[in-house]
XYZ file of C-alpha atoms in Angstrom:
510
model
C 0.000 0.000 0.000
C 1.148 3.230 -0.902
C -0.065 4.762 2.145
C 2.489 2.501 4.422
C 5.431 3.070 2.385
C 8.137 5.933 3.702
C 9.707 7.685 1.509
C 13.763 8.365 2.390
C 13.276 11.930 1.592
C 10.508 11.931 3.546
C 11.500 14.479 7.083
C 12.351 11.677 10.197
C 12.994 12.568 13.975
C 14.988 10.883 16.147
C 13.289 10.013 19.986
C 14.986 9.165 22.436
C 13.770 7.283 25.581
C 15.101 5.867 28.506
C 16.118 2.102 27.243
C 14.304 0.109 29.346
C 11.000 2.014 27.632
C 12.250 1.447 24.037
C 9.368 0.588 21.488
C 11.424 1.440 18.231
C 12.863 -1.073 15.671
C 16.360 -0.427 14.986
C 19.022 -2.782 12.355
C 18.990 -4.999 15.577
C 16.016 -4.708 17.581
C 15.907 -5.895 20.969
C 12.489 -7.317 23.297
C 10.607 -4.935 24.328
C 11.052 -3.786 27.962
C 8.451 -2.243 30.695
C 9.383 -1.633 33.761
C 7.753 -4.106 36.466
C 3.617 -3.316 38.014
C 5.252 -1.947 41.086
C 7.624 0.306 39.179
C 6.644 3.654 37.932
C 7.424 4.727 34.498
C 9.880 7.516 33.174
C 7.759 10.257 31.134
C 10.860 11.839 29.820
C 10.506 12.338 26.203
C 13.275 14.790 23.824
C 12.450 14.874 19.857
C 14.947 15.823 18.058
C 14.206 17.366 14.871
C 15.843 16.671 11.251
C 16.656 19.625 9.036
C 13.866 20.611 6.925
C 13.991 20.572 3.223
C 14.889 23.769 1.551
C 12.432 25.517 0.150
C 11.545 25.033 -3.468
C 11.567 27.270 -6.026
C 8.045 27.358 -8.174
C 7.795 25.906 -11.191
C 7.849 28.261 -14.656
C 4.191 25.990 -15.543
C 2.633 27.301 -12.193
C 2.692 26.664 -8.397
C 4.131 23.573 -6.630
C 1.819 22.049 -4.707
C 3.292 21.321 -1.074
C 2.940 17.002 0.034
C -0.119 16.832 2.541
C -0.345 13.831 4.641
C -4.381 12.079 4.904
C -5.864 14.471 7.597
C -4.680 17.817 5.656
C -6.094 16.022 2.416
C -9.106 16.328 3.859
C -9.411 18.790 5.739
C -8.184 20.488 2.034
C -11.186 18.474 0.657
C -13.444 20.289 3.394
C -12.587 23.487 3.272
C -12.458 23.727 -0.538
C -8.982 24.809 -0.524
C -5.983 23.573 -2.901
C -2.863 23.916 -0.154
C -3.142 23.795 3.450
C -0.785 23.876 6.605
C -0.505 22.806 10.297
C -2.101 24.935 12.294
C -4.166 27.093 9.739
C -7.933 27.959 10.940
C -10.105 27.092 8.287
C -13.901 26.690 7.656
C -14.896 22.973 7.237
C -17.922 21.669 5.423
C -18.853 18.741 7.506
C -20.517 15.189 6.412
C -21.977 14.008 9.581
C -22.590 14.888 12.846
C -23.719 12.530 15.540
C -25.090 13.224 19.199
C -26.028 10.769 21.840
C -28.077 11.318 25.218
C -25.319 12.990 27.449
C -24.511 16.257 25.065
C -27.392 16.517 22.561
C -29.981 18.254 25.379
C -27.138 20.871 25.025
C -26.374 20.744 21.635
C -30.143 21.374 21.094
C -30.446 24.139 23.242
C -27.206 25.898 22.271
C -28.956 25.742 18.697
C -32.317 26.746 19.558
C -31.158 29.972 21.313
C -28.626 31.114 18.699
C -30.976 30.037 15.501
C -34.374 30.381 16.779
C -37.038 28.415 18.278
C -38.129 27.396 14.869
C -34.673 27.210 12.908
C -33.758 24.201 10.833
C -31.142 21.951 11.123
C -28.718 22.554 8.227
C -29.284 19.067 6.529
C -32.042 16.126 8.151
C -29.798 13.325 6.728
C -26.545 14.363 7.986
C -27.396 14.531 12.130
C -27.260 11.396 13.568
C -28.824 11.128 17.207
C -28.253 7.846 19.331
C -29.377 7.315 22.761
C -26.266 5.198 23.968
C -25.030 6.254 27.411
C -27.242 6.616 30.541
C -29.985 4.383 28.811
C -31.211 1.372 31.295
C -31.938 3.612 34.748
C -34.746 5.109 36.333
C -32.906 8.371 36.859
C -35.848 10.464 35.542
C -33.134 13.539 34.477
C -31.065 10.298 32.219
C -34.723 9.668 30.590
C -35.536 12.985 30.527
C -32.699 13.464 28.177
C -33.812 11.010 25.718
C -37.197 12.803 25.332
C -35.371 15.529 24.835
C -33.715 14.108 21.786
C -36.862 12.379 20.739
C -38.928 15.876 20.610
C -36.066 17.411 18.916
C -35.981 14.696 16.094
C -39.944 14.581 15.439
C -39.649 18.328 15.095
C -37.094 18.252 12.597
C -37.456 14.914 11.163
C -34.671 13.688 11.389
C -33.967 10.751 9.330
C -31.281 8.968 11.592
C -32.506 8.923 14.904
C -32.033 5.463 16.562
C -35.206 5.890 19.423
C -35.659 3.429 22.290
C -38.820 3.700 24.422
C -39.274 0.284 25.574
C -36.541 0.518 28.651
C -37.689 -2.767 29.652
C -36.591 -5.146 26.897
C -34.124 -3.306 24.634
C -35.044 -6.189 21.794
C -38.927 -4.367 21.503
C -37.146 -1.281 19.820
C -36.006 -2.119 16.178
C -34.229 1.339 15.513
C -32.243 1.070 19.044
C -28.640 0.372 18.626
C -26.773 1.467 21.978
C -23.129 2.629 21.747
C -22.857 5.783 19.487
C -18.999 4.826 17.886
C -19.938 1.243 17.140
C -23.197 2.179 15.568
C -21.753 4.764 13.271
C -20.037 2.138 11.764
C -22.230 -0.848 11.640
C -25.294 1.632 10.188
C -22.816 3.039 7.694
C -22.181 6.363 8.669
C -18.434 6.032 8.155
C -16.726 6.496 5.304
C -13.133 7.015 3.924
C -12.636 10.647 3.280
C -14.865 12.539 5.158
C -15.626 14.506 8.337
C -17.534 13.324 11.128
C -17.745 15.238 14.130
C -19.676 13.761 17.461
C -20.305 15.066 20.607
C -18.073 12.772 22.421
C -14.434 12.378 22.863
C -14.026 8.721 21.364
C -15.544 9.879 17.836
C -12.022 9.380 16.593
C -13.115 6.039 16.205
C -14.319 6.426 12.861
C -10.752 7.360 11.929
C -10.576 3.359 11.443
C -12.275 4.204 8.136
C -9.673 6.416 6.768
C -12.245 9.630 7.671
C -11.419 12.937 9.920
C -12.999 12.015 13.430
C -13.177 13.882 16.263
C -14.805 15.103 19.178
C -16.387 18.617 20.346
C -18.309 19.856 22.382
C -22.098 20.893 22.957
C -21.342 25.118 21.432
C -19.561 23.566 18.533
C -22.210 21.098 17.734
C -24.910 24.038 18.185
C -23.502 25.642 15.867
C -22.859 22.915 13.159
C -26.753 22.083 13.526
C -27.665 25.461 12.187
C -24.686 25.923 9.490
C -22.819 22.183 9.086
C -19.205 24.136 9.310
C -17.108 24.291 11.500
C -13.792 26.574 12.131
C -10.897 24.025 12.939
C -7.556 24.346 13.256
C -5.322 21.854 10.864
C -3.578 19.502 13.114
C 0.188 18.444 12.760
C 0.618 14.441 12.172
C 2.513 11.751 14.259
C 2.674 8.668 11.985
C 2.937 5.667 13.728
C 4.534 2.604 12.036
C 3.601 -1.289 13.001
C 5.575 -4.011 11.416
C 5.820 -7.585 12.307
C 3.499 -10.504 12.363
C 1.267 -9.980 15.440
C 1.293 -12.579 17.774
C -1.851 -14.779 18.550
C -1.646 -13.380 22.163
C -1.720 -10.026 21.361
C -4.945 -7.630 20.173
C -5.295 -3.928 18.762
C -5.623 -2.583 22.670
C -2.400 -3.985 23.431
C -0.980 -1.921 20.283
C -2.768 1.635 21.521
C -1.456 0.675 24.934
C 1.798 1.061 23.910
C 1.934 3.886 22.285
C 0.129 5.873 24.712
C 2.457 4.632 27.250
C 5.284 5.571 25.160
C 4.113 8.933 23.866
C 2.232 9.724 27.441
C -1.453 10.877 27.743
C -0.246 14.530 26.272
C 1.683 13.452 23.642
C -0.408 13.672 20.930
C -1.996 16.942 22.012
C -4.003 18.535 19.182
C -2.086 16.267 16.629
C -3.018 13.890 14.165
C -2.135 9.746 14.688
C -1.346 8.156 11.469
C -0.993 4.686 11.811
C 0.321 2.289 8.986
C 2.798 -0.549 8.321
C 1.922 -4.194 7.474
C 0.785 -4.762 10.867
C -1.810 -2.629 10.928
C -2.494 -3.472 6.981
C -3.302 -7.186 8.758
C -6.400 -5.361 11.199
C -9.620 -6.321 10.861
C -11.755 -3.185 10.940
C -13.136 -3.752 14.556
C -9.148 -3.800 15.752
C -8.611 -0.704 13.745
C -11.926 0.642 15.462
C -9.971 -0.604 18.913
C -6.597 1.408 17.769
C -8.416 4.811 16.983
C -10.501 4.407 19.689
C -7.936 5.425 22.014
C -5.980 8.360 20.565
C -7.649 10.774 22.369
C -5.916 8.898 25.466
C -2.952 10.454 24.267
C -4.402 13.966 23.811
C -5.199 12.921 20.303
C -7.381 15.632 17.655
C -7.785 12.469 16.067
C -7.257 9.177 14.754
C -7.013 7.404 11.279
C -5.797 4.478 9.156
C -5.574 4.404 5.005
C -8.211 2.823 3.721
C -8.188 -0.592 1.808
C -9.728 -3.987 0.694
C -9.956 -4.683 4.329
C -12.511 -0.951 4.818
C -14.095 -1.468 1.303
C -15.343 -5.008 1.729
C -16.685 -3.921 5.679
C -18.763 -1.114 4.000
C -20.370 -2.801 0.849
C -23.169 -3.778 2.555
C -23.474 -0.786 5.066
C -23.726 2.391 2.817
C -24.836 3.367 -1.432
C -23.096 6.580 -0.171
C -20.308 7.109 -2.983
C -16.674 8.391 -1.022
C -13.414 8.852 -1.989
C -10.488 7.654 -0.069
C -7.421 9.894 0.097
C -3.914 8.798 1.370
C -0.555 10.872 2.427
C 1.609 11.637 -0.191
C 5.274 10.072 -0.314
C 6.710 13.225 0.464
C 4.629 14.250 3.552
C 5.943 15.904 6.032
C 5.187 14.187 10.111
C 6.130 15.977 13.184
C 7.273 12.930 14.764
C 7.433 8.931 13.414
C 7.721 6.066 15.655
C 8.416 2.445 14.154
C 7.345 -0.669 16.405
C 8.082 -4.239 15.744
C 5.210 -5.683 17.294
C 6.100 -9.476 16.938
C 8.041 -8.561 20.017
C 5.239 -6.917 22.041
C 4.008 -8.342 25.053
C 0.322 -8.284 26.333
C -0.433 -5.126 28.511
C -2.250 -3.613 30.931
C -2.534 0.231 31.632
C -2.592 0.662 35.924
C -4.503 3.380 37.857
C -5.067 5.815 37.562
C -4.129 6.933 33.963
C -4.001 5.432 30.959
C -0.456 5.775 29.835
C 0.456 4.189 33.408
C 2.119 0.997 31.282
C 3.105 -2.524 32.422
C 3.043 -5.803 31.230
C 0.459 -8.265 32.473
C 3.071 -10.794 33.573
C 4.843 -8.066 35.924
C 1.214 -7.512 37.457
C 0.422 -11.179 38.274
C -0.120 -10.425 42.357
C -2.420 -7.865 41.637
C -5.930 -9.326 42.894
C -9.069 -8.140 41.496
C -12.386 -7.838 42.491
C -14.110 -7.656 39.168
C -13.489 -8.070 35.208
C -15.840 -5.866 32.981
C -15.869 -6.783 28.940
C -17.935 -4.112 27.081
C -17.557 -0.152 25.846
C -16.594 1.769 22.478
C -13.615 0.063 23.036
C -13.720 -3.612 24.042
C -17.752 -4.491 23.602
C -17.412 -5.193 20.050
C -18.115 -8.890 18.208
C -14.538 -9.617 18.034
C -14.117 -8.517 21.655
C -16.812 -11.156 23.069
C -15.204 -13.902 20.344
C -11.901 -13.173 21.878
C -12.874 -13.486 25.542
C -14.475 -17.018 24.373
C -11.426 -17.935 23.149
C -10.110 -17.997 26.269
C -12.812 -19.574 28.148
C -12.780 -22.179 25.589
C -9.373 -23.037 25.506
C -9.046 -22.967 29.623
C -12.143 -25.345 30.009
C -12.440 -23.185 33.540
C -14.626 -21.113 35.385
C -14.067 -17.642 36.379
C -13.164 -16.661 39.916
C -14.899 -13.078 40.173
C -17.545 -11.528 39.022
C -17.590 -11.223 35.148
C -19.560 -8.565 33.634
C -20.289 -8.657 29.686
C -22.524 -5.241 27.955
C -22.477 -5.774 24.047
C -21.777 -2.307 22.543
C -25.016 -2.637 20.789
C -28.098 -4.507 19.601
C -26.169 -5.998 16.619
C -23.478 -7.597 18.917
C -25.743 -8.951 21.413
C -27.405 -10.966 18.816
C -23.992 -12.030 17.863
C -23.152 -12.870 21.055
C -25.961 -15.289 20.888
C -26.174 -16.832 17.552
C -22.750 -16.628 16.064
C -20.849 -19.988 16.522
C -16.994 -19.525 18.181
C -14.420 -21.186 15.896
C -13.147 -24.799 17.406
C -16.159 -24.968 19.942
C -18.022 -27.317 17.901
C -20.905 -24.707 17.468
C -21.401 -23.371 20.607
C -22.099 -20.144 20.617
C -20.455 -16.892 22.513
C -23.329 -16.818 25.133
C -23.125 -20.573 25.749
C -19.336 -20.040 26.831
C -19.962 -17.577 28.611
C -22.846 -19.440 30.747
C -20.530 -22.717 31.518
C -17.578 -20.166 32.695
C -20.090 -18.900 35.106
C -20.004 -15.066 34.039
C -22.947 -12.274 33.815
C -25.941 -12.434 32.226
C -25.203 -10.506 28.738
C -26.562 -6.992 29.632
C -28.808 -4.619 27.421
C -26.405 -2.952 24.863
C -24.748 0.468 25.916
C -22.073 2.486 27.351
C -22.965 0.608 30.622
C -20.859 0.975 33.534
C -17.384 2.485 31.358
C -18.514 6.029 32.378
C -20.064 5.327 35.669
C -23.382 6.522 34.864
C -26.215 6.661 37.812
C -26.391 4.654 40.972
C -28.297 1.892 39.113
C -26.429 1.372 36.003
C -25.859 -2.130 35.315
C -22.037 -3.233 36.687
C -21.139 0.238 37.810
C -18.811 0.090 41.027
C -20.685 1.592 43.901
C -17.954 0.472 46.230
C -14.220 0.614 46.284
C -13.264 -2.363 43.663
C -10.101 -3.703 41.662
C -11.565 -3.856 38.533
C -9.559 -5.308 35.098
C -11.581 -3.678 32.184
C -11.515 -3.594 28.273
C -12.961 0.213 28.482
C -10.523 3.240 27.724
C -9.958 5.078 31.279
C -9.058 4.423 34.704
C -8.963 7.594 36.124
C -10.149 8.039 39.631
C -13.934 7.702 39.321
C -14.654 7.014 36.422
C -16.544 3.614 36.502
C -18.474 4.939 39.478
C -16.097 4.818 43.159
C -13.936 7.679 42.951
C -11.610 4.819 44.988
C -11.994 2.168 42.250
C -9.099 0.797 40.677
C -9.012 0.018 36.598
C -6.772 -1.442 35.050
C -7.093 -1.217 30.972
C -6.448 -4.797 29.131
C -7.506 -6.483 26.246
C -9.934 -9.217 25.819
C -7.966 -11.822 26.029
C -5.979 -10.272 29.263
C -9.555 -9.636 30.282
C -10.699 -12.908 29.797
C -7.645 -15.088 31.607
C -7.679 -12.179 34.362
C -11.180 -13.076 35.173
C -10.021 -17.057 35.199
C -7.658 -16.544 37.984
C -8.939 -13.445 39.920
C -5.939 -11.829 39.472
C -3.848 -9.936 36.460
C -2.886 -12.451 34.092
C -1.257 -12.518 30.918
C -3.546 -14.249 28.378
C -0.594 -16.530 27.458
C -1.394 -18.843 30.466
C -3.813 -19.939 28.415
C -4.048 -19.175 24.514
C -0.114 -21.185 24.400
């Protein structure tokens, strides 16, 4: 793929990191090394920066048109202008916009009082409203919220507006889907080239589509309701490079686990993460979901891998919508590149209370846990549930704690229950998940990730070691502000919740 290939004109920094931290390839790489659970991790990060090019001189047949690297192609695209630059404020026309329960009361009020009681949104087909976070409560201010949404979409007719009224049994409302991110994609809202904007910080998601993704918040969206622009500034690009086979042990989290921990929760401020290299190439598109999921853990604007045969063939039977893919140019110019060779990468887990608080499973083997929780955006996915079967199935055991499972939506609940699991002679994900002894499959949404109200399903009302597929441990944030989370795959998930303690998932998948 074009996209994956650097060019050795193209501009290269140097990082350098304390060696026992040391993610980069080099002519002879060496195995990765974290520092042990108990030990904390340096921070200390100095780029230094090659020469730039010199400057070229115009051409006698016209301008030169400067390299642009996938986000400024479409931001370029957006804004209707030929040549762009990092950090240059421009208006962008924007494809979609989604809003869920939490910010679109907001959203909608914001536009209301700047456009009028009676003002139009700027286009019916291009809002997208889903009810996805505080969903199953009887907080009357949580379901207050989705009338809100539901008035606001009957007014305006909006076209893609996923309703649920029946709070009882989820499965009595057809058009409710549960988590915004995972919807977007499985209703065919992504696609390559494009901007989508959401009212939530893990929008970058969509980035897994080879689209601009990113959060805002509830003024910005007001606004985009009444105009669909927005001013944005262009962001800068990391490009992040993934070769080697991936091991069978390993999963997409583990990847965005490591960068974050190398790069730190601010190291991606405001910039773009491009990620390529034949690893990546080898993603299915719920992985790449997994790996843009997570860039704004690392102060990401946003997220995004080139498309291919793997995003084409995902979206032929989710959208007629015709798009247009755009890639970096060979001669692009990235802030910063970081090469991995992830055949040496070891299963992770991020410790509280941040998410670039790295170690590797293995070190954190005396950690005990109260609690495993499989579900969000980030880890409540079909592939996520398939994976955490995997190593049920191939343990034969039962879990020791508490295991909580919340499909990200309606789509992967019913997977959960009629799909077969490879090697399990047609049993099905809910099946293993019965004879293991875990949870009940919960009604699809955000669930307990964000804490949510006293009642939401799995949320810890009580201080709790809890190993989690979601995307943040900070203090609080599944509910006890004296919780503990630590961040892990599936499969780390999965053989954590086996032993009641943190366990690398190669006690059992070798």
């Amino acid at each position: 793929m074009a996209s994956s290939t650097i060019s050795p004109n193209s501009t290269f920094f140097i990082t350098k990191k304390d060696p026992g931290l040391s993610a980069f390839s080099s002519s002879s790489p060496s195995p990765f090394s974290i520092p042990k659970c108990k030990k904390s991790i340096s921070k200390k990060i100095v780029s230094v920066m090659a020469p730039q090019q010199s400057e070229r001189r115009p051409a006698t047949t016209g301008s030169v048109k400067t390299a642009l690297t996938m986000t400024e192609k479409i931001f370029a695209r957006a804004s209707e202008k030929p040549q762009l630059i990092p950090g240059e404020n421009v208006w962008v026309n924007v494809d979609i916009l989604m809003t869920h329960d939490v910010c679109g009361p907001g959203s909608i009020g914001i536009f209301k009082k700047e456009f009028g009681q009676d003002a139009k949104v700027w286009d019916r087909e291009k809002v997208v409203i889903i009810p996805d976070h505080y969903i199953f409560t009887k907080d009357e201010r949580a379901n207050r919220n989705v009338d809100i949404l539901r008035d606001f979409c009957n007014e305006q007719n909006i076209k893609y507006f996923y309703d649920i009224k029946d709070l009882g049994n989820f499965k009595a409302n057809p058009d409710y889907k549960g988590v915004c991110h995972v919807a977007l994609a499985q209703e065919g809202h992504c696609r390559p080239g494009e901007v989508l904007l959401g009212t939530d910080s893990h929008t970058c998601t969509a980035g897994a589509f080879g689209q601009f993704a990113t959060g805002i918040g509830n003024t910005d969206a007001g606004f985009v309701l009444g105009t669909g622009k927005l001013l944005l500034k262009v962001p800068p690009t990391l490009r992040f490079v993934m070769d080697g086979e991936m091991p069978d042990y390993l999963q997409a989290k583990d990847l965005i686990l490591q960068i974050i921990g190398e790069i730190s929760v601010a190291g991606a401020t405001y910039k773009s993460m491009e990620f390529v290299g034949s690893t990546v190439e080898s993603l299915t598109m719920e992985e790449r979901m997994t790996l843009c999921n997570m860039v704004v853990e690392a102060g990401g604007k946003n997220g995004v891998v080139p498309a291919d045969s793997t995003t084409f063939k995902y979206l032929e039977d989710k959208t007629t919508l015709p798009y247009e893919p755009v890639y970096s140019d060979a001669q692009a110019r990235f802030l910063s590149e970081y090469r991995f060779d992830i055949s040496k990468l070891e299963p992770l887990v991020a410790k509280p209370h941040s998410p670039d608080n790295r170690a590797l499973a293995r070190e954190c083997r005396d950690v005990k846990i109260d609690r495993v929780y499989i579900g969000s955006c980030t880890g409540g996915k079909t592939e996520d549930f398939m994976a955490v079967a995997k190593v049920f199935l191939a343990s034969g055991k039962k879990v020791k704690v508490p295991t909580f499972l919340v499909p990200a939506t309606q789509k992967v609940w019913m997977d959960v229950y009629t799909l077969p699991v490879p090697g399990s002679g047609g049993k099905t994900c809910a099946q293993i998940f019965e004879e293991a002894g875990c949870d009940t499959p919960a009604s699809p949404s955000c669930g307990a990730c964000l804490g949510g109200p006293k009642d939401t399903h799995a949320r810890m009302n009580e201080p709790m070691v809890c190993v989690s597929t979601t995307n943040r441990n900070f203090p609080g944030r599944m509910g006890h502000k004296e919780g503990q989370i630590y961040l892990a795959s599936p499969y780390t998930a999965a053989a954590s919740a086996l032993t009641g303690f943190v366990t690398d998932p190669r006690e059992f998948l070798q």
